[in-house]
CSV table of C-alpha atoms in Angstrom, one decimal:
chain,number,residue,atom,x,y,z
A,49,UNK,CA,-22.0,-12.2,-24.0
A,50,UNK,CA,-20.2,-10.7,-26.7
A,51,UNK,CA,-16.7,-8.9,-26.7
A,52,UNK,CA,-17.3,-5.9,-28.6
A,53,UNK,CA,-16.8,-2.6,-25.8
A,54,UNK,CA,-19.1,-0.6,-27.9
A,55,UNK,CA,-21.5,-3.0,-27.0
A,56,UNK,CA,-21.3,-3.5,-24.3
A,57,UNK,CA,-21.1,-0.2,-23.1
A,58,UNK,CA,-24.5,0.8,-24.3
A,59,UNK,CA,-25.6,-2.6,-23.4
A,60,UNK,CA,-25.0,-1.4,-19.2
A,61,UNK,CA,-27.0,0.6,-16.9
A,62,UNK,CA,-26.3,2.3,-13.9
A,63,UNK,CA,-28.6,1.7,-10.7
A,64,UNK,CA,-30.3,-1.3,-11.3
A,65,UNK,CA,-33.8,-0.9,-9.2
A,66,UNK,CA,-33.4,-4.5,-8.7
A,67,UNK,CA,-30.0,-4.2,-6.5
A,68,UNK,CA,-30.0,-0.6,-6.0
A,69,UNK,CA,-31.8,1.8,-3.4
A,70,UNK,CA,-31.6,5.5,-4.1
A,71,UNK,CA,-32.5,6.9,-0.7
A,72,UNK,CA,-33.8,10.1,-0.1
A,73,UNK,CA,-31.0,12.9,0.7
A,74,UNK,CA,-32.2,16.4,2.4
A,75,UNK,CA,-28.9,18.5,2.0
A,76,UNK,CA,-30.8,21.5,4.3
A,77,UNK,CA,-30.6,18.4,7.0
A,78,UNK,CA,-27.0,17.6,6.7
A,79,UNK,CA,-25.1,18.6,9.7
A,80,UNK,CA,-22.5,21.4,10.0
A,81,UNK,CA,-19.3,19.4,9.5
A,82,UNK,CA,-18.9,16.5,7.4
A,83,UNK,CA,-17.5,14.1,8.9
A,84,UNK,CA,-20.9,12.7,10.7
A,85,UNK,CA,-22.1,12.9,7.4
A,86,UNK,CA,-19.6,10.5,6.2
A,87,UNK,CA,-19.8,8.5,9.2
A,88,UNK,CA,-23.2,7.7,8.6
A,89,UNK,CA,-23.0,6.9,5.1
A,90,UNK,CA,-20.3,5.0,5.5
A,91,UNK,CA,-22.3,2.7,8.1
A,92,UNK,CA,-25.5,2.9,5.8
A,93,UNK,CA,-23.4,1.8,3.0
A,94,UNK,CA,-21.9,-1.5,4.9
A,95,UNK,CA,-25.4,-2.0,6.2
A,96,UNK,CA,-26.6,-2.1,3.0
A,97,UNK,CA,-23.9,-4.7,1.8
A,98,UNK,CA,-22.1,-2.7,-0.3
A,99,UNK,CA,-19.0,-4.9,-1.0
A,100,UNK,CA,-15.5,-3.6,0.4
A,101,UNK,CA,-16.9,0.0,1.0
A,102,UNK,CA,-13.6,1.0,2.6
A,103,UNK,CA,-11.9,1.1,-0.7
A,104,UNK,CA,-11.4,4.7,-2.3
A,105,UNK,CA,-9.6,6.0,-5.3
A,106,UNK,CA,-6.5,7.8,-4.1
A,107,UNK,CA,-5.4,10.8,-6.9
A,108,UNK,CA,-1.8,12.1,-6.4
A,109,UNK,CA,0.1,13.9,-9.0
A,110,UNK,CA,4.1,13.9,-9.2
A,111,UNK,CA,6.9,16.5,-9.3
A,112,UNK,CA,5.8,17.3,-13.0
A,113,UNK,CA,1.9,17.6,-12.5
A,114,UNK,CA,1.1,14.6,-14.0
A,115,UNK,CA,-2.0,12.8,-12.3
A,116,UNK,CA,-2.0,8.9,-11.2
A,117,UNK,CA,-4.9,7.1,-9.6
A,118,UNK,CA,-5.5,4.0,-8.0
A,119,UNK,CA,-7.2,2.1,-5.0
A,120,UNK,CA,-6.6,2.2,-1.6
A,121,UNK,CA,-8.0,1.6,2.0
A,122,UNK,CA,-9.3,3.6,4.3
A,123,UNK,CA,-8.0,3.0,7.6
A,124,UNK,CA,-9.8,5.6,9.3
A,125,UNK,CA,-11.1,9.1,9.5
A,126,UNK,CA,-11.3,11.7,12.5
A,127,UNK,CA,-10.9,15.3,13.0
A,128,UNK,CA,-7.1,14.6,12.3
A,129,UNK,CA,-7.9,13.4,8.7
A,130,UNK,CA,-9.2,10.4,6.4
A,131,UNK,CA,-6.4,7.9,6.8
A,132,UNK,CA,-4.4,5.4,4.4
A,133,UNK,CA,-0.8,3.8,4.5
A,134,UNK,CA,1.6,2.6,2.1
A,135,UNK,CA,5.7,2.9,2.0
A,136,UNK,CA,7.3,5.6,1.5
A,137,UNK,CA,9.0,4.3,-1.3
A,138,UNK,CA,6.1,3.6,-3.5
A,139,UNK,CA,5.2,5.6,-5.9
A,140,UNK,CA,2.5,7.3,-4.3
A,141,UNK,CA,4.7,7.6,-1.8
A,142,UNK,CA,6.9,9.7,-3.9
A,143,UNK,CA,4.6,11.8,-5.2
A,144,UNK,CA,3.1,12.9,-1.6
A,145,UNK,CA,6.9,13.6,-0.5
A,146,UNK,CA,7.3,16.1,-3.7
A,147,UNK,CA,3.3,17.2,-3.7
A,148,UNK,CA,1.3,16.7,-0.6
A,149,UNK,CA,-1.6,17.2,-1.6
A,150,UNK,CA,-3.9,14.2,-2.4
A,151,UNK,CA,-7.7,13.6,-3.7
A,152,UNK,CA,-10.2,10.3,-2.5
A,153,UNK,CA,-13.0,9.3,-4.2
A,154,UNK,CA,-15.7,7.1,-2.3
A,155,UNK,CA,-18.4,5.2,-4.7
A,156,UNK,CA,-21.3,3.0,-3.0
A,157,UNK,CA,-22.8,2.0,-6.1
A,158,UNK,CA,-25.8,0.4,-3.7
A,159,UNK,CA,-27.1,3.1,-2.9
A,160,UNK,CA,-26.0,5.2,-5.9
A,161,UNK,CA,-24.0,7.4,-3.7
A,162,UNK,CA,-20.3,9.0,-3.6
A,163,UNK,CA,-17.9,11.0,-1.7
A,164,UNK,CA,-15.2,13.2,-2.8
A,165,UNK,CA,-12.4,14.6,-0.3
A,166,UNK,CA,-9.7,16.7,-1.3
A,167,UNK,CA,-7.1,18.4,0.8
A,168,UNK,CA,-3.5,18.8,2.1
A,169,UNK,CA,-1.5,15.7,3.1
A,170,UNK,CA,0.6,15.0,5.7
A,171,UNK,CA,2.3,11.6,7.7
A,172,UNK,CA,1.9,10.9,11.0
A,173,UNK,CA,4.5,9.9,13.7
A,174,UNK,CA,5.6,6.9,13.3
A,175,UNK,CA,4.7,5.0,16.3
A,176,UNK,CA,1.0,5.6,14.8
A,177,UNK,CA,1.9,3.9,12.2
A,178,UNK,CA,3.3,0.9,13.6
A,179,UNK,CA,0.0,0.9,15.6
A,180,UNK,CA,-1.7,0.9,12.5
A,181,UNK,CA,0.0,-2.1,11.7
A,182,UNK,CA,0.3,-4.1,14.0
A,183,UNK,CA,-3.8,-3.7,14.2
A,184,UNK,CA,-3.9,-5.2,10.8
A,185,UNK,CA,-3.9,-9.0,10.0
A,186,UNK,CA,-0.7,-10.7,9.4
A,187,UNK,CA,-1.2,-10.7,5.6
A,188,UNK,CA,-1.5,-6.7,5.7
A,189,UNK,CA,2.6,-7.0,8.1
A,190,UNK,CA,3.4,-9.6,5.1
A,191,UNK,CA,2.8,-7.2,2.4
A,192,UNK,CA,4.4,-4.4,4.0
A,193,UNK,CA,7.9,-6.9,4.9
A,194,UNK,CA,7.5,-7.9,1.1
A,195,UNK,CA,8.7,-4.0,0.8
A,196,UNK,CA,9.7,-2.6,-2.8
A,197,UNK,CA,6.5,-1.3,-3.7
A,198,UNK,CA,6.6,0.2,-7.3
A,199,UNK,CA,10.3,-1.0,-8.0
A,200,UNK,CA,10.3,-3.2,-11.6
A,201,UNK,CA,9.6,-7.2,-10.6
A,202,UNK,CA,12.3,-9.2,-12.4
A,203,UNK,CA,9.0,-12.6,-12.3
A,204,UNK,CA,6.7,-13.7,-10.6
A,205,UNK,CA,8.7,-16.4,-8.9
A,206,UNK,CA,11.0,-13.5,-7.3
A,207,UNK,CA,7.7,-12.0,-5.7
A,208,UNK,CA,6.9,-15.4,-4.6
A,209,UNK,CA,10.1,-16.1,-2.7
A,210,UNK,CA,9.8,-12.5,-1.0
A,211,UNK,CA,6.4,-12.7,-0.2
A,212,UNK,CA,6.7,-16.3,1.3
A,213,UNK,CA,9.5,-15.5,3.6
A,214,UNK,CA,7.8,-12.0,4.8
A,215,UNK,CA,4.7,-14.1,5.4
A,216,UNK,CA,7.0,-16.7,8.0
A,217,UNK,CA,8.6,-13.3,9.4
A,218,UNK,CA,5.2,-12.1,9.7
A,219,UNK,CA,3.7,-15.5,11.3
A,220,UNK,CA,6.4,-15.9,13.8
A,221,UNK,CA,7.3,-12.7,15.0
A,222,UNK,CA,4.2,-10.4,14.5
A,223,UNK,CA,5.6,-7.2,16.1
A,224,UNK,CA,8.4,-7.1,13.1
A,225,UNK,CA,8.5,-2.7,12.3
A,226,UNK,CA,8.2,-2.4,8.5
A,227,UNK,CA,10.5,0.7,8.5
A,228,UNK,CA,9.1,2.3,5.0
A,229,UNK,CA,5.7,1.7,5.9
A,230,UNK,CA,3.6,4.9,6.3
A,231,UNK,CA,0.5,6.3,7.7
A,232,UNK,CA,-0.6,9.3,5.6
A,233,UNK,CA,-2.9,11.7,7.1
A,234,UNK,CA,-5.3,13.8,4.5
A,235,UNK,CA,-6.8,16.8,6.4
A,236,UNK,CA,-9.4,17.8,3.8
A,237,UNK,CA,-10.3,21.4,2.5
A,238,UNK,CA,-13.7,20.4,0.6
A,239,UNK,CA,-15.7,17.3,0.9
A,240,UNK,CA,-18.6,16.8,-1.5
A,241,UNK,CA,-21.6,14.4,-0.8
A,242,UNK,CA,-23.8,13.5,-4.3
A,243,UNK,CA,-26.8,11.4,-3.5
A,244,UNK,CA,-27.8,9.7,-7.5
A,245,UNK,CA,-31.8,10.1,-8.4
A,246,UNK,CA,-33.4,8.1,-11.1
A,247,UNK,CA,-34.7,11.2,-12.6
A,248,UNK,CA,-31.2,12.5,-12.9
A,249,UNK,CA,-32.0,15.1,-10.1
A,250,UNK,CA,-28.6,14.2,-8.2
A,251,UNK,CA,-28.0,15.6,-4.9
A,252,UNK,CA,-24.5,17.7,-4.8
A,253,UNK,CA,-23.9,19.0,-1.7
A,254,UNK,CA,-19.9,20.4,-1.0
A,255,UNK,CA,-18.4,21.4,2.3
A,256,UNK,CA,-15.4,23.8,2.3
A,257,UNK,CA,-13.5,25.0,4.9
A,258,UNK,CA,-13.6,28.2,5.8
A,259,UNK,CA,-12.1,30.5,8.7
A,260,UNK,CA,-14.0,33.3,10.4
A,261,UNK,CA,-12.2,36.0,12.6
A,262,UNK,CA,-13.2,36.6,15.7
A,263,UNK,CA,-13.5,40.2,16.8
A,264,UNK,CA,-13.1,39.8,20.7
A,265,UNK,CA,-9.7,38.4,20.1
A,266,UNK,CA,-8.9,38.8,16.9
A,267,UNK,CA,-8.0,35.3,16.4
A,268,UNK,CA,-9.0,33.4,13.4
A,269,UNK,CA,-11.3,30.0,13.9
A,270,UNK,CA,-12.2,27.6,11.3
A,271,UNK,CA,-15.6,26.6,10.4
A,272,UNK,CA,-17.1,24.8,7.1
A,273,UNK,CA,-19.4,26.5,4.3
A,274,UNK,CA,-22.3,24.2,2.9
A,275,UNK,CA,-23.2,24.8,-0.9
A,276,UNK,CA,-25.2,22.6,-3.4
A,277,UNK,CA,-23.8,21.8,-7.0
A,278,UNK,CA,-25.5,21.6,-10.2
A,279,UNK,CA,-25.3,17.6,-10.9
């Protein structure tokens, strides 16, 4: 294989029918809410053997505006919100303390599927989030004791030290707190489901959330609006 990008690039296609299943998607069937939706994607995705499918892209912007992406885990997601963690000194961390307001991005490329959520963020108490941590394996309490996410790394031999004494901490005393170490809550205003079709045809189909007063008392309750997209 050669190392030209051009190349490459139109040398690839998307959806091989050898490893890849489009299944069928009938938005008029999807329920009212989306988080069963999600829920059983998800599962249909790891079912399928989608590798890692808890991984997302995680878009947060900083005090300026500027955009920054990377990948993350989810580490759950309930009416409160799809959950993640990192420190609160990290850079993401950062730029959730001066913006919270965050965007995931879900891709399931077995099944030529994705999931877009997008909403206000917020952290949860603390104690949740040594929960969370202590649920984790011992090399998820030795990353977060390595601590100064983001900060410049003087060589790789400095990482090496920290990380090998966070990973005895971690070993012999397992209920070590990583102060900085944060659960982040997103509680989502849209969440759109696109279903890929070979013909192009993709499935869109975007909740929003919506509130809807009630007359008796005046009161306002929240609901979610279902609309299909142009792919």
């Amino acid at each position: 294989m050669g190392t030209d990008l051009h190349e490459l690039l139109t040398s690839l296609r998307v959806w091989d029918p050898e490893l890849t299943e489009l299944p069928a998607f009938d938005p008029a069937a999807a329920p009212a809410e989306p988080l069963p939706l999600f829920t059983r994607w998800f599962a249909e995705a790891v079912a399928a053997g989608q590798p890692e499918p808890h991984t997302m892209s995680l878009a947060t912007a900083d005090a300026e505006g500027l955009p920054d992406v990377r990948i993350v885990m989810l580490h759950g997601a309930d009416a409160d919100g799809w959950s993640f963690a990192t420190h609160a000194h990290s850079r993401k961390g950062g730029h959730l303390a001066a913006r919270p307001y965050a965007a995931l991005a879900f891709y399931w490329p077995v099944l030529g599927r994705q999931v877009r959520v997008r909403g206000p963020v917020a952290t949860a108490p603390a104690e949740e989030a040594r929960a969370d941590l202590r649920a984790r394996s011992a090399g998820a309490l030795a990353s977060a004791l390595t601590g100064r996410q983001s900060e410049v790394l003087g060589s790789p031999e400095e990482l090496t030290r920290a990380s090998e004494a966070a990973w005895e901490l971690a070993r012999r005393e397992p209920d070590t707190p990583a102060p900085s170490w944060t659960l982040y809550r997103l509680r989502p205003d849209e969440v759109e489901f696109f279903q890929g079709d070979t013909l192009r045809r993709h499935i869109r189909l975007r909740y929003r959330r919506s509130s809807r007063s009630s007359r008796s008392s005046r009161s306002s309750r929240e609901g979610w609006s279902r609309e299909l997209l142009w792919p």
